[in-house]
Coordinates of C-alpha atoms in Angstrom, one line a residue:
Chain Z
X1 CA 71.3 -11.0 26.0
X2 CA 68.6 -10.3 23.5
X3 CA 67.1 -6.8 23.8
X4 CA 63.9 -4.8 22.4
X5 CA 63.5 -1.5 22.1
X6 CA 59.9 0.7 20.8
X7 CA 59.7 4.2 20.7
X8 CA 56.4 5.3 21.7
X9 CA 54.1 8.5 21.3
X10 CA 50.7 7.7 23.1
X11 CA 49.3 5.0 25.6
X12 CA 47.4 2.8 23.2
X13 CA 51.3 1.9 21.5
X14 CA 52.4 0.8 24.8
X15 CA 49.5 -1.2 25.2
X16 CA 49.6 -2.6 21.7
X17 CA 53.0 -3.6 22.3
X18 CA 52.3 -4.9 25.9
X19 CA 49.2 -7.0 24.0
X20 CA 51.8 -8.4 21.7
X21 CA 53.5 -9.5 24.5
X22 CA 51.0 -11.0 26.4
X23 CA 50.0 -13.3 23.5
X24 CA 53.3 -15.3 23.5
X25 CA 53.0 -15.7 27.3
X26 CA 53.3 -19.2 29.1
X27 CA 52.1 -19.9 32.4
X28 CA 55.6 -19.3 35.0
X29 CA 56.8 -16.5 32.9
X30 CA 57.7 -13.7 35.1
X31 CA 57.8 -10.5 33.5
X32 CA 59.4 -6.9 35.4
X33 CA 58.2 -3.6 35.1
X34 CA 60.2 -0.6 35.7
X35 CA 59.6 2.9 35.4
X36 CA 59.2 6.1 37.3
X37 CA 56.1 7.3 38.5
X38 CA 53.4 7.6 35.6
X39 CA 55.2 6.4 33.6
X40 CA 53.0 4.1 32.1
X41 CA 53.0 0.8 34.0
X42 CA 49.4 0.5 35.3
X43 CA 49.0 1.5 31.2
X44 CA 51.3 -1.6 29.8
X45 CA 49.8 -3.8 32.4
X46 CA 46.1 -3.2 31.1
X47 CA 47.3 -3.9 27.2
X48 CA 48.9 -7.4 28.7
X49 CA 45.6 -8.3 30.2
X50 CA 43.9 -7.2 27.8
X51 CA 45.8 -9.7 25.4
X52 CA 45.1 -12.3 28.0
X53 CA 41.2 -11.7 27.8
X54 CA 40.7 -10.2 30.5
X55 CA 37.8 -8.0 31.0
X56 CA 38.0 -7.2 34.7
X57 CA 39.1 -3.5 35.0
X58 CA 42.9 -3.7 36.0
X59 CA 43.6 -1.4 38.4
X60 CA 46.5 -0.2 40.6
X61 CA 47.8 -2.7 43.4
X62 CA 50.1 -0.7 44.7
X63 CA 48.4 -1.0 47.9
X64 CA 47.3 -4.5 48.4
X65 CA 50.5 -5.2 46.2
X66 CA 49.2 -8.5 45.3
X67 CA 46.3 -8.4 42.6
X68 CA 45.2 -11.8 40.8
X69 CA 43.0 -12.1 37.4
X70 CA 41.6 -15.4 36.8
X71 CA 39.3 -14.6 34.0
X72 CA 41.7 -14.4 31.0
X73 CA 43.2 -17.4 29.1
X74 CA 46.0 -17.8 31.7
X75 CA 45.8 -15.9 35.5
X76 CA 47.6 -12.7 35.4
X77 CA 49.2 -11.7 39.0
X78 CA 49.9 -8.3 39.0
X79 CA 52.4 -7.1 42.2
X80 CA 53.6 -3.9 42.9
X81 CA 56.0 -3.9 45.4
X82 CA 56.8 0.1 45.1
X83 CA 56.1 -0.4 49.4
X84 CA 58.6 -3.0 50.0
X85 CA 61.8 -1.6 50.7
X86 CA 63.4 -4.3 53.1
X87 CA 63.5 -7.6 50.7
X88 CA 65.0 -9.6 53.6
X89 CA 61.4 -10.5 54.5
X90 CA 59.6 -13.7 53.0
X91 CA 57.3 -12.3 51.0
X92 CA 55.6 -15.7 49.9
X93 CA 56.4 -14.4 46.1
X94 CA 57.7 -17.7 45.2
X95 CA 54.6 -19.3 45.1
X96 CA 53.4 -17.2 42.4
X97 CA 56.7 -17.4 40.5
X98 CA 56.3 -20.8 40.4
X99 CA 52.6 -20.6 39.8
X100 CA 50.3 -21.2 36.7
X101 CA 49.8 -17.8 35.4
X102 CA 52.1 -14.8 34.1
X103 CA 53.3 -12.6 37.2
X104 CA 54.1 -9.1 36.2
X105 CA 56.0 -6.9 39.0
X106 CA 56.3 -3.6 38.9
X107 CA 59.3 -2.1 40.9
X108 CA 61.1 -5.1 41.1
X109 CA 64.0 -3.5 41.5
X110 CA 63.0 -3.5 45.3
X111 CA 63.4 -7.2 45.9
X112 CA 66.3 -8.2 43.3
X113 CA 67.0 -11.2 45.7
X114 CA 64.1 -12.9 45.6
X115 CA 63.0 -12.9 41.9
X116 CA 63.6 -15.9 39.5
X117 CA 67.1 -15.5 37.6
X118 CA 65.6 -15.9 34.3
X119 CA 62.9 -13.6 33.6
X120 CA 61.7 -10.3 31.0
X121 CA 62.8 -7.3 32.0
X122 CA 60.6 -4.3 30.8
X123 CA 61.5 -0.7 31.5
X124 CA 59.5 2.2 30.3
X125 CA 61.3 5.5 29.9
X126 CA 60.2 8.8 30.0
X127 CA 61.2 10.8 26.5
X128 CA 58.5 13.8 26.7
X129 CA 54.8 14.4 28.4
X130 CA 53.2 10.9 26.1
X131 CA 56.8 9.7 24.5
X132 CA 58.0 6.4 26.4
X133 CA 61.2 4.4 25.4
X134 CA 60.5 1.0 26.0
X135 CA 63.4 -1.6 26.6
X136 CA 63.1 -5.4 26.9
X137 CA 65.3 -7.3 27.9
X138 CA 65.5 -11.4 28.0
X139 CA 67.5 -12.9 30.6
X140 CA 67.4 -16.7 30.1
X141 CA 66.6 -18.9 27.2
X142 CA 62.5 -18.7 27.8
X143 CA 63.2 -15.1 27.1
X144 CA 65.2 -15.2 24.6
X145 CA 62.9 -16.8 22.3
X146 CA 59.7 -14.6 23.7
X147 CA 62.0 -11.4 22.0
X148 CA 62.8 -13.7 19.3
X149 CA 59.0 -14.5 18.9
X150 CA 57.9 -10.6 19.3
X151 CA 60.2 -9.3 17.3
X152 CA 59.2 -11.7 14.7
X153 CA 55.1 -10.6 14.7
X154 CA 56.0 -6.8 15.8
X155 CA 54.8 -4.6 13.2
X156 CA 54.3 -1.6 15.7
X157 CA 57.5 -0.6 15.9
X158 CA 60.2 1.2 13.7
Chain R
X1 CA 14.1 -5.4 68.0
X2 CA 12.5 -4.0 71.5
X3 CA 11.0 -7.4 72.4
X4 CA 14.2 -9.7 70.4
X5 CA 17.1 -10.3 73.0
X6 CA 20.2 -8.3 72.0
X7 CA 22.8 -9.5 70.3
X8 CA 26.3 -8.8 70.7
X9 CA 28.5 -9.4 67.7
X10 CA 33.0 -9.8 68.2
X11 CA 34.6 -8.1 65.4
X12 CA 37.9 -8.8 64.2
X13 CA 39.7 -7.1 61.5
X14 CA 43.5 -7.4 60.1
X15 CA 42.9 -6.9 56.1
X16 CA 46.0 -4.4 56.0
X17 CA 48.1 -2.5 58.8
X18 CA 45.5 -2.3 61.9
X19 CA 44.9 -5.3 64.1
X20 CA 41.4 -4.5 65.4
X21 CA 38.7 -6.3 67.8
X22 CA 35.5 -4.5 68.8
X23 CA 32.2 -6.0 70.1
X24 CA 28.6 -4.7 68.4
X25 CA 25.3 -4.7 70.1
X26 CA 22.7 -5.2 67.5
X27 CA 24.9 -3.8 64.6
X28 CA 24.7 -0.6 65.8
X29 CA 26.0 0.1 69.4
X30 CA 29.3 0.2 69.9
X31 CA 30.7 -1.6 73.3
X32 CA 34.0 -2.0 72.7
X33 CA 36.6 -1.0 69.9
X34 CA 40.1 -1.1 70.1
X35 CA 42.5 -0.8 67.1
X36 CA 46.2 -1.6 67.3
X37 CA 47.9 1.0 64.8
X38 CA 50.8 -0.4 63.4
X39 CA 51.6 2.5 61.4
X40 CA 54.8 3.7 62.7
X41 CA 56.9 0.8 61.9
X42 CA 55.3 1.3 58.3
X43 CA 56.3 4.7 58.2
X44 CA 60.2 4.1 57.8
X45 CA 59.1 1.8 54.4
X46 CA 57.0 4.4 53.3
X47 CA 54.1 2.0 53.5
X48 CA 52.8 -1.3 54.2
X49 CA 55.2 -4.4 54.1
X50 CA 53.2 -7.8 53.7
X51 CA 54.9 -9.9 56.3
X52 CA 56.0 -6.7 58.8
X53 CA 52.1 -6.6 58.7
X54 CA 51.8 -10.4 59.6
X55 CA 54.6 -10.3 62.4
X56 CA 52.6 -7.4 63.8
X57 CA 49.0 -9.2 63.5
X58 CA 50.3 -12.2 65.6
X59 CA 52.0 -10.6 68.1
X60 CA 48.4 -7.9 68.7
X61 CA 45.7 -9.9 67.9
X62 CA 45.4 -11.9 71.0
X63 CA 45.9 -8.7 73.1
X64 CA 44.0 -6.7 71.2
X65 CA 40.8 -9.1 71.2
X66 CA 41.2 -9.7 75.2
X67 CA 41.3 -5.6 75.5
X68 CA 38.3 -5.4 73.4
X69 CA 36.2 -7.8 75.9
X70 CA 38.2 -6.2 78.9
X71 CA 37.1 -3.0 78.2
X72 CA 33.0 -4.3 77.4
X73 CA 33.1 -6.0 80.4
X74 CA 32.0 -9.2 78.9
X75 CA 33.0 -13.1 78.1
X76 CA 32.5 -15.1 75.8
X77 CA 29.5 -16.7 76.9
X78 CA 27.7 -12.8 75.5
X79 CA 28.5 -12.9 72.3
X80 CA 26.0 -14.5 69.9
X81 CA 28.6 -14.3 66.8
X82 CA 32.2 -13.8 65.4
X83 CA 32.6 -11.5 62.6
X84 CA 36.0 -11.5 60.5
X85 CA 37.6 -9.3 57.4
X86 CA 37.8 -12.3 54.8
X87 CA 38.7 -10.4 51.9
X88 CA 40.1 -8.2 50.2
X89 CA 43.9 -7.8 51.3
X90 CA 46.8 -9.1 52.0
X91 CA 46.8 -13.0 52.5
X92 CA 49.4 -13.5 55.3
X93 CA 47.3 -10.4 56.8
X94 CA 43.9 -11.8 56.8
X95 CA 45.1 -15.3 57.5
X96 CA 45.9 -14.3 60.7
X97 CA 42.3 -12.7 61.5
X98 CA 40.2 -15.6 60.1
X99 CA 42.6 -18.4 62.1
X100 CA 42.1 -16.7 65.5
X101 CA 38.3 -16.0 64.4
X102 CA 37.8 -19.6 63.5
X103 CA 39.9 -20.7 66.5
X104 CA 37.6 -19.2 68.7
X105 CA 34.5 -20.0 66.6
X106 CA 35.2 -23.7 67.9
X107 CA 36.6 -23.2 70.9
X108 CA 33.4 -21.4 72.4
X109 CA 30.9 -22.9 69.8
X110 CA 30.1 -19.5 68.4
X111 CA 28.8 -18.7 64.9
X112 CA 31.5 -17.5 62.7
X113 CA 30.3 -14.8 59.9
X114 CA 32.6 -13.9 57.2
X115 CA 32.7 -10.3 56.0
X116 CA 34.0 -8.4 53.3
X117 CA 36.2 -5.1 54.3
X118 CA 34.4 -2.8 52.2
X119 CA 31.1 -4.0 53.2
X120 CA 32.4 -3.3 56.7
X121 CA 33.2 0.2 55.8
X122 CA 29.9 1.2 54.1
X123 CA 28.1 -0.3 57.7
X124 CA 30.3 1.7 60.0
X125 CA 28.1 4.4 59.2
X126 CA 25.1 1.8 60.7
X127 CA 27.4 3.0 64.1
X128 CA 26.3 6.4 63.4
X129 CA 23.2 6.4 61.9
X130 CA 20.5 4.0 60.2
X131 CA 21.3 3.0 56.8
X132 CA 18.0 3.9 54.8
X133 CA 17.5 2.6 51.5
X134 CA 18.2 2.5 48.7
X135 CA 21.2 4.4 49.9
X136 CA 24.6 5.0 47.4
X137 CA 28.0 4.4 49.6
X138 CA 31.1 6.6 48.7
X139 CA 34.4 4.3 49.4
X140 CA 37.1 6.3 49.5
X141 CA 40.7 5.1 50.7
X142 CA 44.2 3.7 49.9
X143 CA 43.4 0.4 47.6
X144 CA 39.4 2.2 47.1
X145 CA 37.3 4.1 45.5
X146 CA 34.2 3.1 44.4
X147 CA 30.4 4.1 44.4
X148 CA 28.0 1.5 45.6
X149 CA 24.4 1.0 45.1
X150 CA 22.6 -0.6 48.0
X151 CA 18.7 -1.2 47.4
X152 CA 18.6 -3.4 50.9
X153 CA 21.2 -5.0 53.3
X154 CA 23.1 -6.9 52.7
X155 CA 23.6 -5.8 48.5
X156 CA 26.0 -4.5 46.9
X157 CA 26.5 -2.9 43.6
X158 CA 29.3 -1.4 42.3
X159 CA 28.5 1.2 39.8
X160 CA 31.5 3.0 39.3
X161 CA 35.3 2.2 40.3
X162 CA 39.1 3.5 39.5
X163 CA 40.4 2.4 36.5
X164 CA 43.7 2.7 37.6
X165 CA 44.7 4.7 40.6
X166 CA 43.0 5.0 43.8
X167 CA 42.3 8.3 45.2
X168 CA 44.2 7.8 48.5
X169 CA 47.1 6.2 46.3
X170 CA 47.2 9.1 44.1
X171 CA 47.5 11.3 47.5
X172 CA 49.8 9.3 48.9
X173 CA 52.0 9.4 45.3
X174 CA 51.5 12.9 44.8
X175 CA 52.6 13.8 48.1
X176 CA 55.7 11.7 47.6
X177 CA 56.5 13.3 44.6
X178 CA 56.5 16.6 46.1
X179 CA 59.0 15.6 49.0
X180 CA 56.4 15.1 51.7
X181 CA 56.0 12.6 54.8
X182 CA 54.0 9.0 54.7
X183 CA 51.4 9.2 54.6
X184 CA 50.8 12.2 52.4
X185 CA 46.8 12.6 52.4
X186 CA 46.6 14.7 55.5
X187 CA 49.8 16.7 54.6
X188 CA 48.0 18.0 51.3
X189 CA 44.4 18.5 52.8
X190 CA 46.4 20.6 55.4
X191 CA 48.3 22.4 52.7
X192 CA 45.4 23.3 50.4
X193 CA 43.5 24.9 52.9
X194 CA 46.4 27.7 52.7
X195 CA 46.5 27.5 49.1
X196 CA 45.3 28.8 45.7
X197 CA 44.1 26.7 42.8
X198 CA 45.3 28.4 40.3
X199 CA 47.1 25.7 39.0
X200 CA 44.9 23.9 35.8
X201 CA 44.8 20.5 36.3
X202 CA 42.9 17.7 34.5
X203 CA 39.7 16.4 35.9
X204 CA 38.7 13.1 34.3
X205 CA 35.3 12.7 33.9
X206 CA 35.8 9.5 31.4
X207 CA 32.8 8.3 28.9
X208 CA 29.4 10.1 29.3
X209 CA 27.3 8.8 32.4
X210 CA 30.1 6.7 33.5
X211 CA 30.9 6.3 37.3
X212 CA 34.2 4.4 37.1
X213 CA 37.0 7.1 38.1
X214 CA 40.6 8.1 36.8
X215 CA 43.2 9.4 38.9
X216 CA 46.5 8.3 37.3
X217 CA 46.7 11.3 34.3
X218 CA 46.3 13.7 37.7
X219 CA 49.1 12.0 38.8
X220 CA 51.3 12.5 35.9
X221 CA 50.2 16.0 35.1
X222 CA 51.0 16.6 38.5
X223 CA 54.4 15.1 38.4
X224 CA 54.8 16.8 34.6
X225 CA 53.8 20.0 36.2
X226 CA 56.6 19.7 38.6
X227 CA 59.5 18.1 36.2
X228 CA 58.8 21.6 33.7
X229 CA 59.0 23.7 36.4
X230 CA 62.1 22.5 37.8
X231 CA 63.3 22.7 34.3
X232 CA 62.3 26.3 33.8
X233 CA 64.1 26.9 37.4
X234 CA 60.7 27.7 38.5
X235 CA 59.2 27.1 42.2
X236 CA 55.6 26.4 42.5
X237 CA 54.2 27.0 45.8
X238 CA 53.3 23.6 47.6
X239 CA 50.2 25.4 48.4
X240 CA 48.8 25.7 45.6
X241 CA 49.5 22.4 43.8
X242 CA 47.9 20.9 46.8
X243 CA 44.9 23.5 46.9
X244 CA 45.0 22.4 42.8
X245 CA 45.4 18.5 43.1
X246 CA 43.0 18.2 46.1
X247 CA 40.4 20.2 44.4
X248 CA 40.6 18.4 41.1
X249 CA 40.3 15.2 43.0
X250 CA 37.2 16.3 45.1
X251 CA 35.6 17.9 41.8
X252 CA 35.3 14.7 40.3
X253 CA 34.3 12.5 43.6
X254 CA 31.1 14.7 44.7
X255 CA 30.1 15.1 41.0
X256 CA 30.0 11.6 40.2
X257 CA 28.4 10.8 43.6
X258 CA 25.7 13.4 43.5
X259 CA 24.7 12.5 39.7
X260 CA 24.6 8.8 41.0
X261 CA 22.7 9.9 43.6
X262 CA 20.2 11.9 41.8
X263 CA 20.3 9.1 39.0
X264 CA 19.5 6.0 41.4
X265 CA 17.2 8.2 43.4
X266 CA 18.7 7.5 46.5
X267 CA 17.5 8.5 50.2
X268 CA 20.9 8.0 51.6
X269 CA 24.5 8.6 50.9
X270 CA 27.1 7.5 52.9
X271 CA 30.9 8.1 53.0
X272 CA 33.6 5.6 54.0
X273 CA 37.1 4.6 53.8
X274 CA 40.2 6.4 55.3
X275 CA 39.9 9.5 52.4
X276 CA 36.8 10.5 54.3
X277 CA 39.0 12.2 56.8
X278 CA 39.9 14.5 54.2
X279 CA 38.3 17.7 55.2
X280 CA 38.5 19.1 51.8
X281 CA 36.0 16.1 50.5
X282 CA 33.9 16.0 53.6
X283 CA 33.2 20.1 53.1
X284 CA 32.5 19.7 49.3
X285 CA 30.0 16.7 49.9
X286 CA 28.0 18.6 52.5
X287 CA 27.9 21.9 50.9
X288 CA 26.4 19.3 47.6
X289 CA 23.9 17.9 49.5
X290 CA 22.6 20.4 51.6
X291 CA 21.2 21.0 47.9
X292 CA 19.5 18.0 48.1
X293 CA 16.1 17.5 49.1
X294 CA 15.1 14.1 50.3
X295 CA 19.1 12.9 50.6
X296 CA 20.8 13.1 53.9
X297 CA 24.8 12.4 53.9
X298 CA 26.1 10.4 56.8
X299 CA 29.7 11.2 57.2
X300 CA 31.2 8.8 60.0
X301 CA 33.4 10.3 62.7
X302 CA 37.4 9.4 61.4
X303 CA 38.0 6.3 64.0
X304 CA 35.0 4.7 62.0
X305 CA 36.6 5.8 58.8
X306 CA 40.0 4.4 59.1
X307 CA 40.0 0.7 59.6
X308 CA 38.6 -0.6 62.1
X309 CA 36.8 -3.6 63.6
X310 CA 33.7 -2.2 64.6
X311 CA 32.7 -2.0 61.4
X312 CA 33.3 -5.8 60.5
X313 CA 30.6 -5.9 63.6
X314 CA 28.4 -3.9 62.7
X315 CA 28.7 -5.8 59.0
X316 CA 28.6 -9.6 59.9
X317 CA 25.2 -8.5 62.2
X318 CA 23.5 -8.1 59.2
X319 CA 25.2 -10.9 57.6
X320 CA 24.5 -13.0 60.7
X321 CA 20.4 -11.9 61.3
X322 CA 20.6 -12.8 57.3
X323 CA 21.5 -17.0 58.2
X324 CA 24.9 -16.6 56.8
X325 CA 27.2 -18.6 58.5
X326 CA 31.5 -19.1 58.2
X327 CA 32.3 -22.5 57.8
X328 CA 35.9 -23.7 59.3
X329 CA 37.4 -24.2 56.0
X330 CA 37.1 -20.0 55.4
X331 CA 40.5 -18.9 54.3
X332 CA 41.6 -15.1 53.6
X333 CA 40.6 -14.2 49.9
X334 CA 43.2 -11.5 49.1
X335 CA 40.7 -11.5 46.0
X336 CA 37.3 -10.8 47.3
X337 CA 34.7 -8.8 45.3
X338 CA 32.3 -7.0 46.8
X339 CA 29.5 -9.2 44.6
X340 CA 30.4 -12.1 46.9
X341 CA 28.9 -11.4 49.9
X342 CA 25.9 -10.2 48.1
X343 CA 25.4 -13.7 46.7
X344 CA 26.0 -15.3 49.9
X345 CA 23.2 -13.5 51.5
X346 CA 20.9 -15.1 48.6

């Protein structure tokens, strides 16, 4: 299993980073977000759109869960299923999986069963008030070659 | 509208928890309103679940639109148009609002109007009081906040909106940082009335003369404040972290509002969405605009506030005296911006 790791001291290096990303993504990939409270997802999600051309302002969907961009170079779906805490339920996610765009989820974690096997797995760490550890993590081949991609261009980090 | 025949407008709403039906004379009266909370069974999540939401919309809306014409005395044969939330919010949600809406539409050969839910929660203050214009709306809730010009019915103009956090999300996430119940708004406006703020907080004003808002670095100082006190083996009084965050929060909404006001030269400003219960927010905006000559602030009383369907009403009247009409093929448009209904009323 391929992994990345950053070390970063201010939100505009997680959204560089999350911009990187973005520029290597392919319509189906599903990307996860983890992190505690603040710390930094709505913030890695902007950078990704950003790198997708978005210029609608991204904000939080915690509460309709379900946000769709359409004006970028592919359609961003940004979920945050921080609500969800029963993941026997059919939350129609599949759909958007299987879609045309780049789904990003933030708290994943929640509905384990119903993601795709293969997919990015992000996690943002706290290390200090603006200090985030950022972890990827490729399961799958699709994955494996987006890290191997990223790590090839990435001249933010260390 | 003496010597025009009244017209009586169904409203049906089911963007997001509440399945709601409510019948409208002339946009402004209401007959009927009846809202179906489904907000315990949300409660043991700690907030809404997409297709709980859905199971819950099915099984109410039927009732709940039969109790809204039970309790208004009326048939279908009164009502002159159908009025349904078509966006923004949850799809499974909405689906189930605009297929009993459209359902009905045929059944009794009835106009359907489609509305969007914040345009329904800037006209529940129509319920209260006549909107005058140009007049700058205050949206305030969960999923919302967001300042919006109206220079006549019917248009909308965003001027300012989060950039990330809501305001009632950054309630709700404060309040479950600090160990409180869902849903945490009221528990902090009732806490801050007891407490101090003497607790320096940031207030995020963003790039000169802009309206858009911030609340997530509130949120994390908040949640910083906490994690170095807990550190420290400190205790900070929920109090005043509540008296801090809530006054942080309100500092920046009734700024912003009353330099758009002044700006846009407004005669009107109106308050909506569920945050508008806060009583924290509703004191600071009245104690503003008593300032102001020549602006009068409509604060709607909370059932109007919350979601409701009264409001869609009160909405697709406008929409509906304005020629727009619903066609069968409408679907829920989890999506919606606000601009869209303005350019259907073109």
């Amino acid at each position: 299993m391929k992994q990345l790791k950053w070390r970063t001291v201010n939100p505009e290096e997680t959204k560089a980073i999350a911009k990187l990303t973005a520029a290597f993504a392919k319509p189906g990939d599903v990307l996860t977000l983890e992190g505690d409270l603040g710390a930094g997802k709505t913030t890695f999600t902007k950078g990704f759109a950003e790198g997708l051309g978005i210029t609608r302002i991204v904000n939080s969907p915690t509460f309709t869960i379900i946000k769709e961009y359409n004006d970028g170079v592919l359609p961003l779906y940004h979920m945050d299923v921080y609500r969800m805490e029963d993941e026997s339920e059919d939350l129609g996610l599949d759909e958007y999986f299987h879609g045309q765009g780049v789904c990003l989820v933030e708290w994943a974690h929640l509905i384990e069963e119903q993601l795709p096997q293969e997919r990015l797995q992000i996690v943002i760490k706290r290390a200090g008030d603006d200090e985030r550890e950022i972890t990827f993590t490729a399961v799958g081949n699709r994955y494996e070659m987006l890290c191997e991609e990223l790590s090839r261009h990435d001249n933010i980090s260390n | 509208m003496s010597e025009q025949k009244d017209m009586y407008v169904l409203g049906i709403e089911t963007s997001c928890d509440e399945t709601a039906a409510a019948i409208v004379k002339n946009g402004k009266e209401i007959i009927s309103n009846v809202v179906a909370s489904q907000i315990e069974s949300h409660k043991r999540f700690g907030g809404v679940v997409p297709e709980i939401a859905s199971r819950h919309h099915v099984e109410q809306i039927t009732l709940v639109i039969e109790e809204a014409f039970r309790k208004a005395g009326m048939t279908y044969s009164d009502i002159d148009a159908i009025a349904v939330t078509e966006g923004p919010g949850l799809v499974g949600a909405l689906l189930i609002g605009v297929n009993a809406a459209k359902a009905l539409s045929f059944a009794y050969n009835i106009p359907l109007v489609g509305v969007h839910h914040i345009a329904g929660h800037i006209y529940a203050n129509r319920l209260v009081e006549d909107i005058v214009f140009p007049a700058l709306a205050l949206v305030v809730s969960g999923g919302h906040t967001e300042l919006v010009y109206m220079k006549e019915h019917g248009s909308f103009e965003v001027i300012g909106e989060t950039l990330d956090d809501a305001a009632g999300e950054a309630y709700d996430k404060v309040a479950r940082t600090m160990g409180l119940p869902y849903p945490g708004g009221p528990q902090i406006d009732k806490l801050a009335e007891k407490g101090n703020d003497n607790i320096p907080l940031p207030r995020a004003w963003l790039e000169e003369g802009s309206y858009n808002f911030s609340f997530s670095g509130l949120k994390s100082a908040v949640i910083n404040t906490l994690h170095n006190a807990s550190q420290k083996g400190q205790e900070i009084a929920p109090e005043d972290l509540s008296a801090s965050f809530q006054n942080s929060v309100i500092d920046v909404l009734v700024t912003k509002t009353a330099r758009a006001a002044k700006e846009y030269d407004v005669k009107q400003v109106l308050l909506a969405g569920g945050v508008a219960a806060n009583r924290g927010l509703r004191a600071a905006l009245e104690k503003e605009f008593a300032q102001h000559e020549g602006i009068t602030l409509v604060i709607p009383p909370l059932a109007l506030c919350t979601d409701n369907a009264a409001m869609i009403a009160a909405a697709g009247t406008i929409a509906f005296e304005k020629g727009i009409r619903g066609a069968y093929d409408m679907n829920g448009q989890p999506g919606l911006e606000l601009t869209s209904y303005q350019s259907l009323t073109r």
